[in-house]
Backbone as JSON Lines, residues from 0, in Angstrom:
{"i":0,"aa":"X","n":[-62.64,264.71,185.65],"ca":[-61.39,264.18,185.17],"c":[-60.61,263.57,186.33]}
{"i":1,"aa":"X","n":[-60.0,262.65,185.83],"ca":[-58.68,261.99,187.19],"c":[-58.13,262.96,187.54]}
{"i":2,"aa":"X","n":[-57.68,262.4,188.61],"ca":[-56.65,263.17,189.61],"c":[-55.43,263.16,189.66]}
{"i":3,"aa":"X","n":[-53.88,263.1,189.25],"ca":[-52.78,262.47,189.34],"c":[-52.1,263.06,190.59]}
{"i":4,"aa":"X","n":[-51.9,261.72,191.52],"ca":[-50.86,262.43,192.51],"c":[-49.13,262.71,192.65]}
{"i":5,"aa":"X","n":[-49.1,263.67,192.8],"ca":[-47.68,264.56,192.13],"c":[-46.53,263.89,193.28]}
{"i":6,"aa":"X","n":[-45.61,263.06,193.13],"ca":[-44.62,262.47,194.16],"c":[-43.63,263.99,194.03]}
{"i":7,"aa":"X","n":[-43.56,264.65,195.48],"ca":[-42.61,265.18,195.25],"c":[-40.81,265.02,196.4]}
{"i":8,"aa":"X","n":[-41.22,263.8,196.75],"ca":[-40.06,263.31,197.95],"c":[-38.42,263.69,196.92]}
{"i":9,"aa":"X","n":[-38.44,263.41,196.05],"ca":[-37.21,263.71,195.3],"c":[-36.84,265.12,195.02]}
{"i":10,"aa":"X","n":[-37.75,266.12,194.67],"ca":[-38.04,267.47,194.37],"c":[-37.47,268.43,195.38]}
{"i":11,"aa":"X","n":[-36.79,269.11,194.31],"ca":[-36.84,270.47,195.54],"c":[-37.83,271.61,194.88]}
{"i":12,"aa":"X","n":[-38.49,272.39,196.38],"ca":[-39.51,272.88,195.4],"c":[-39.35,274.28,196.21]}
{"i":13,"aa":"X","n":[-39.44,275.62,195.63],"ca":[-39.1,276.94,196.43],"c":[-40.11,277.69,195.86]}
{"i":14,"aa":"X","n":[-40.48,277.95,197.31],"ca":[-41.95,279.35,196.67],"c":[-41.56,280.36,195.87]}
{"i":15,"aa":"X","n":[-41.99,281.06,194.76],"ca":[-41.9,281.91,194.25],"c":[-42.48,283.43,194.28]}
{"i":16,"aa":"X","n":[-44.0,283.12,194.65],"ca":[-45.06,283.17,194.75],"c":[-45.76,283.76,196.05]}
{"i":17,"aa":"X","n":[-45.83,284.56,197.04],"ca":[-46.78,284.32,198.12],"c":[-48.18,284.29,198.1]}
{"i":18,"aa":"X","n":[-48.62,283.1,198.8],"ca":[-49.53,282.95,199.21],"c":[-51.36,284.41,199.06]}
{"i":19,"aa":"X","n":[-51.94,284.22,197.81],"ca":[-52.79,285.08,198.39],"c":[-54.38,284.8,197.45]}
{"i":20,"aa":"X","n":[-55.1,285.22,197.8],"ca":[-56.52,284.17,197.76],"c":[-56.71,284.36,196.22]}
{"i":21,"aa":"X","n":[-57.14,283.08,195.92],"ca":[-57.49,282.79,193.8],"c":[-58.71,284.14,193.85]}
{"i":22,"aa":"X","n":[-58.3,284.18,192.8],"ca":[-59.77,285.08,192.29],"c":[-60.33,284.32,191.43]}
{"i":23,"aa":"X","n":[-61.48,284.24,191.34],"ca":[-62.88,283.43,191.13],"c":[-62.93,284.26,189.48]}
{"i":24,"aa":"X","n":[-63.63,285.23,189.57],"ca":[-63.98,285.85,188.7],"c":[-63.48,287.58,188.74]}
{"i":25,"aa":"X","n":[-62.71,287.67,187.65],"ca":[-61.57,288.71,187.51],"c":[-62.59,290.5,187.25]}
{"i":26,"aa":"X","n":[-63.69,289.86,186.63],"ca":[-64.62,291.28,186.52],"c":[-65.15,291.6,187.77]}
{"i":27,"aa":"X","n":[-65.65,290.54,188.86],"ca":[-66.48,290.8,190.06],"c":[-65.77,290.95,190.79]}
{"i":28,"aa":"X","n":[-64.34,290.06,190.98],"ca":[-63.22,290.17,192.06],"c":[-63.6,289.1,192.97]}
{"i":29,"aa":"X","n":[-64.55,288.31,192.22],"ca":[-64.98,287.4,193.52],"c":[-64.22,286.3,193.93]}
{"i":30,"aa":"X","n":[-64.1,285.99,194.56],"ca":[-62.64,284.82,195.13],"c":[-63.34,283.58,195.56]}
{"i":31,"aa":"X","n":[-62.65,282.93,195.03],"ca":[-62.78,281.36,194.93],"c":[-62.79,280.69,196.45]}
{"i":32,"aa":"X","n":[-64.07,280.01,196.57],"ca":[-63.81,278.95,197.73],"c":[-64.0,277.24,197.22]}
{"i":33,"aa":"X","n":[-63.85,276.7,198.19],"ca":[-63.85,275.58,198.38],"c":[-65.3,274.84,197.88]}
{"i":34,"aa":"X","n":[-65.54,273.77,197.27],"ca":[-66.9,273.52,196.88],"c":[-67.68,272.79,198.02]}
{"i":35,"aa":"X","n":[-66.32,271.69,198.58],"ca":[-67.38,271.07,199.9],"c":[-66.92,271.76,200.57]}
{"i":36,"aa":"X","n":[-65.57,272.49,201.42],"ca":[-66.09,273.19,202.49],"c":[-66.45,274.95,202.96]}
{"i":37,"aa":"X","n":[-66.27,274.84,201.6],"ca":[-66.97,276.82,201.52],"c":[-65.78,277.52,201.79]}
{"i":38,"aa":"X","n":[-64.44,276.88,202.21],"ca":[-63.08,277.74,202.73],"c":[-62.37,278.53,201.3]}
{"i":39,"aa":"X","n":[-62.19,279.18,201.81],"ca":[-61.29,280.44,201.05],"c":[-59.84,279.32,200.51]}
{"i":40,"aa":"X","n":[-60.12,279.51,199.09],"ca":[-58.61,278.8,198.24],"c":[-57.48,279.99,197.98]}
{"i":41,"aa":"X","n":[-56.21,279.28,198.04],"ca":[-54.6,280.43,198.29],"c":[-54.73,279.98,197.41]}
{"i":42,"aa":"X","n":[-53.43,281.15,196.58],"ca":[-52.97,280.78,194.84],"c":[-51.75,280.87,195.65]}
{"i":43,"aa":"X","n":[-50.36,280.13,195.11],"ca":[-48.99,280.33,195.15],"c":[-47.92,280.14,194.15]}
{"i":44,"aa":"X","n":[-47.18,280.65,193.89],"ca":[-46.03,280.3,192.87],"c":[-44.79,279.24,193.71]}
{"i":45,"aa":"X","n":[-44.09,278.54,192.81],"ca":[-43.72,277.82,192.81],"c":[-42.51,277.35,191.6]}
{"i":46,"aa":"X","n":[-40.85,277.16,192.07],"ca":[-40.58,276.3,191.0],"c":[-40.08,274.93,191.46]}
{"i":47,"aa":"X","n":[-40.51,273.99,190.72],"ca":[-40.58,272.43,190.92],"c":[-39.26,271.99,190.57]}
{"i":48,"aa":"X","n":[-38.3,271.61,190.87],"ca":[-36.91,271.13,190.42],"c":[-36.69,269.71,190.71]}
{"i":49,"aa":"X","n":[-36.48,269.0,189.76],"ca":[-36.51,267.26,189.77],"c":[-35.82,266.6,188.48]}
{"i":50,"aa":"X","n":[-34.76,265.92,188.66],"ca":[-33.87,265.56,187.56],"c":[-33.35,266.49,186.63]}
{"i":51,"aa":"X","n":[-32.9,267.73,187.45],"ca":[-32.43,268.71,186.46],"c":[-33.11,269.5,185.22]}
{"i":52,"aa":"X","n":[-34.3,269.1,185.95],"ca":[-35.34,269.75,184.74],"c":[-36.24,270.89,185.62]}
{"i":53,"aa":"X","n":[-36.69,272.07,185.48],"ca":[-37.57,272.8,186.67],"c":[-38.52,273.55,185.44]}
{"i":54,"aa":"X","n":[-39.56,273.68,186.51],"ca":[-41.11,274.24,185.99],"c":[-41.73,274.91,186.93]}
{"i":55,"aa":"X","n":[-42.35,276.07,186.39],"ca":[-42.97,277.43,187.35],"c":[-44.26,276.59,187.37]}
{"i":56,"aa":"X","n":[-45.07,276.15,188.88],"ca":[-46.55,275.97,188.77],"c":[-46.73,276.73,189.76]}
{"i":57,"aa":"X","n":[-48.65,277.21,189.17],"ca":[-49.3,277.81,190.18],"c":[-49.79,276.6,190.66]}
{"i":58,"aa":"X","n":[-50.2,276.8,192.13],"ca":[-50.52,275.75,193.2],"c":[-51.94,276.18,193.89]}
{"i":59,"aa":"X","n":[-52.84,275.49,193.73],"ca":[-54.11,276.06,194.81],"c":[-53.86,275.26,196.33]}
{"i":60,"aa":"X","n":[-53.95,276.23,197.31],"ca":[-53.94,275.57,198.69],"c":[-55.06,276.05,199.16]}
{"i":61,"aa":"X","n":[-56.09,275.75,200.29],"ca":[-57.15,275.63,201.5],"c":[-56.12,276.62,201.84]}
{"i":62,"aa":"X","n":[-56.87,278.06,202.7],"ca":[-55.99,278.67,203.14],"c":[-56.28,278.16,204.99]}
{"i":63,"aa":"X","n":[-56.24,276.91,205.71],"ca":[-56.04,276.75,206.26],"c":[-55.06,275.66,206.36]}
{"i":64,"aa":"X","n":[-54.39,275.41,204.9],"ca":[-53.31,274.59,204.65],"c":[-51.66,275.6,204.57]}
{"i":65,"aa":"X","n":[-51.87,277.02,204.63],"ca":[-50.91,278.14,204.42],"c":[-50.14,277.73,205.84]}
{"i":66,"aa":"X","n":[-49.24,277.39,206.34],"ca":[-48.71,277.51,207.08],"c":[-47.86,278.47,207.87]}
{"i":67,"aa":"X","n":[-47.55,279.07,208.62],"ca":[-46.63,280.09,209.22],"c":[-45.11,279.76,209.24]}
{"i":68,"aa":"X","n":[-44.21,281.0,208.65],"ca":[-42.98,280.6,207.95],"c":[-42.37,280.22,207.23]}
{"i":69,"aa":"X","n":[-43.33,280.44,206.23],"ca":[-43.2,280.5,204.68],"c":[-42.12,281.84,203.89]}
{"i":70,"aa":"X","n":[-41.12,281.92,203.44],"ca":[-40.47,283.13,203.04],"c":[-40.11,282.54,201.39]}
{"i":71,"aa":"X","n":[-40.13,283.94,200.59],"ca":[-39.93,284.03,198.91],"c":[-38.57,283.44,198.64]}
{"i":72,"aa":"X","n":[-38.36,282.41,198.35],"ca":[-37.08,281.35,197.7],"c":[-36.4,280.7,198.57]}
{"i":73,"aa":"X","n":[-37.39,280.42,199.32],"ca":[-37.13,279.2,200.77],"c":[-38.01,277.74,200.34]}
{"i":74,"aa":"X","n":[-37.15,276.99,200.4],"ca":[-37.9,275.62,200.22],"c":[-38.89,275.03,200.84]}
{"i":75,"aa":"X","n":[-39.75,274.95,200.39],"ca":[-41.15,274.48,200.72],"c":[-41.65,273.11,200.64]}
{"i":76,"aa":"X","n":[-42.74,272.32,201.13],"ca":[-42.86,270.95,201.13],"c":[-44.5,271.49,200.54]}
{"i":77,"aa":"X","n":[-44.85,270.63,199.63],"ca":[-46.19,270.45,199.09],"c":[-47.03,269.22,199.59]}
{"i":78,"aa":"X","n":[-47.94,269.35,200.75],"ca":[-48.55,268.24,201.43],"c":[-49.37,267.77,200.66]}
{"i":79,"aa":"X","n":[-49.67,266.4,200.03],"ca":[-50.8,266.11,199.1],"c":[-51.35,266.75,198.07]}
{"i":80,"aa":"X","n":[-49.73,266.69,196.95],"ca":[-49.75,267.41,195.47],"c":[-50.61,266.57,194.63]}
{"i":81,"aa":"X","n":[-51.55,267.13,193.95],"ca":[-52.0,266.56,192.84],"c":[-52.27,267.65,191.47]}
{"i":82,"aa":"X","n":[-52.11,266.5,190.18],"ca":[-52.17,267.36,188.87],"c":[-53.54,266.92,188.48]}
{"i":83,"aa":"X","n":[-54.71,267.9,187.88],"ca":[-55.72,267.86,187.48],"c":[-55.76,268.43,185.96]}
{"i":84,"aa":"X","n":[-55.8,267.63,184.76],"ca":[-55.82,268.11,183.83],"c":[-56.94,268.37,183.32]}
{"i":85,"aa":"X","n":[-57.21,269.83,182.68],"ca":[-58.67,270.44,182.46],"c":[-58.32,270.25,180.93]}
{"i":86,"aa":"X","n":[-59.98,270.8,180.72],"ca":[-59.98,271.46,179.02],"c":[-61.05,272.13,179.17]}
{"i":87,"aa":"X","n":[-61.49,273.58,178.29],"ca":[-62.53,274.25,178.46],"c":[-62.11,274.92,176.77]}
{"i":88,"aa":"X","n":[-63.81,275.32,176.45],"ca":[-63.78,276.41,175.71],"c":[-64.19,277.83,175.46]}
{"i":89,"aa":"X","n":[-63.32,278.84,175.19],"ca":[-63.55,279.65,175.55],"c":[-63.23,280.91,174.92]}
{"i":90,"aa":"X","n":[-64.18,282.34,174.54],"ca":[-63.87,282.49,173.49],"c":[-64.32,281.71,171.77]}
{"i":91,"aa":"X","n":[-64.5,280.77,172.42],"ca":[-64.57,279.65,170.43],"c":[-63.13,279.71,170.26]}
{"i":92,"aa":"X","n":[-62.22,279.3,171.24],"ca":[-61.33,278.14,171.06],"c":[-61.24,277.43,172.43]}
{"i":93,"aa":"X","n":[-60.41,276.22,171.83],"ca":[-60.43,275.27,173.24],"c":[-58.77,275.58,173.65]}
{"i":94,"aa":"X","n":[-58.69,275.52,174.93],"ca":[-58.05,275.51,176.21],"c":[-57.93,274.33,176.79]}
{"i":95,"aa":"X","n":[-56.44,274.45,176.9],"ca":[-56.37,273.15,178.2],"c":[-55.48,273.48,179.01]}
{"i":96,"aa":"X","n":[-54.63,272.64,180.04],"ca":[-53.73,272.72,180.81],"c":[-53.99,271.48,182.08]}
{"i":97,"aa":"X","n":[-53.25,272.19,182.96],"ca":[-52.91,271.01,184.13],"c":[-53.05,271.84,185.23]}
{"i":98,"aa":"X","n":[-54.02,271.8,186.22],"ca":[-54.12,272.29,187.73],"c":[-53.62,271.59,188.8]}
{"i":99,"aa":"X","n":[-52.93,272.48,189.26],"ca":[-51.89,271.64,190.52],"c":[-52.83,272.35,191.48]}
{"i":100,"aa":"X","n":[-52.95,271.38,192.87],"ca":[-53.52,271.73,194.35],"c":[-52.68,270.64,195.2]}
{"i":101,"aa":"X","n":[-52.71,271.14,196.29],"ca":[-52.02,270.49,197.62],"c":[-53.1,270.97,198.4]}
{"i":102,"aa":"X","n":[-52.9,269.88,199.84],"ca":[-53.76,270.1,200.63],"c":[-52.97,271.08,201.88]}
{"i":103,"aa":"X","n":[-51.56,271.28,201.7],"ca":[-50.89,271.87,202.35],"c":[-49.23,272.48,201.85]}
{"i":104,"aa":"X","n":[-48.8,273.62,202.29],"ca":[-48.08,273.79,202.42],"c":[-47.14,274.46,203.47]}
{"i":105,"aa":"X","n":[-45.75,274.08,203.35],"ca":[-45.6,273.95,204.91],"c":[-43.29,274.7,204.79]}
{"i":106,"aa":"X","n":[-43.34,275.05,205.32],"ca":[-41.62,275.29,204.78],"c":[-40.92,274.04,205.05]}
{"i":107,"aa":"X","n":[-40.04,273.3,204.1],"ca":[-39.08,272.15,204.08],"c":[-38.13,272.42,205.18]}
{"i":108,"aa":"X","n":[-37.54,270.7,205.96],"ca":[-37.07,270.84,206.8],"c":[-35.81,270.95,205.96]}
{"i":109,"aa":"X","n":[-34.67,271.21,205.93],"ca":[-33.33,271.51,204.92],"c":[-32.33,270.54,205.67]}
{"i":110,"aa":"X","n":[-31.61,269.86,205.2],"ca":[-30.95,268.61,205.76],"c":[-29.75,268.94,205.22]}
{"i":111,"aa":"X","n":[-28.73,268.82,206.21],"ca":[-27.51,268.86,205.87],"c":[-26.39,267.97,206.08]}
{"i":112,"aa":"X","n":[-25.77,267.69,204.58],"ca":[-24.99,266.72,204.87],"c":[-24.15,266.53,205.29]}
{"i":113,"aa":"X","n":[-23.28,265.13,205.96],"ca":[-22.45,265.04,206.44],"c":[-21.2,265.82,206.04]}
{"i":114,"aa":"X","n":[-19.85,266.26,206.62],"ca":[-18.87,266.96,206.21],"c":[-18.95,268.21,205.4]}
{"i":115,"aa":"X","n":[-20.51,269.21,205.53],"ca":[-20.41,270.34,205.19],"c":[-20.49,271.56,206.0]}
């Protein structure tokens, strides 16, 4: 399926979530890597805030995209967001949704405006 890349320059976006490795398969415990480079994938929470509208996504990161200084409801920057919309069936019904991944995340620089 396409890829959509997620603009988030307008967004404010605050971890929810910390950082800690996807699980693959929930009976084995086996944890998800990377397909081309075999690296260990982070799960993170997240809420996305943009035109007054906000949404909880989970986020897959490369955990060599986890950056140092990351803290729970500190604004965060999502390096190379993209939405991947799946469908599967499962059970004998069908499933869908939207997978968000970045190739990084990193804590937002916080800018402050003039006369505050």
């Amino acid at each position: 399926m396409r890829s959509i890349r997620v603009e988030t320059s307008g967004a404010t976006v605050l971890l929810t979530e910390a950082p800690e490795p996807k699980v693959k398969d929930r009976q084995t415990g086996e944890i998800a890597k990377d397909a081309q480079s075999g690296e260990t994938l982070m799960r993170l929470g997240v809420v996305y805030i943009d035109g007054g509208e906000s949404s909880l996504l989970q986020v897959t990161v490369p955990e060599s995209g986890v950056t140092e200084g990351l803290a729970l409801g500190s604004p965060v920057t999502l390096i190379g967001l993209i939405a991947r919309p799946w469908d599967t069936v499962f059970n004998g019904q069908q499933r869908h949704g939207i997978a968000f991944r970045a190739e990084a995340i990193a804590p937002a620089a916080i800018s402050v405006g003039a006369g505050v």
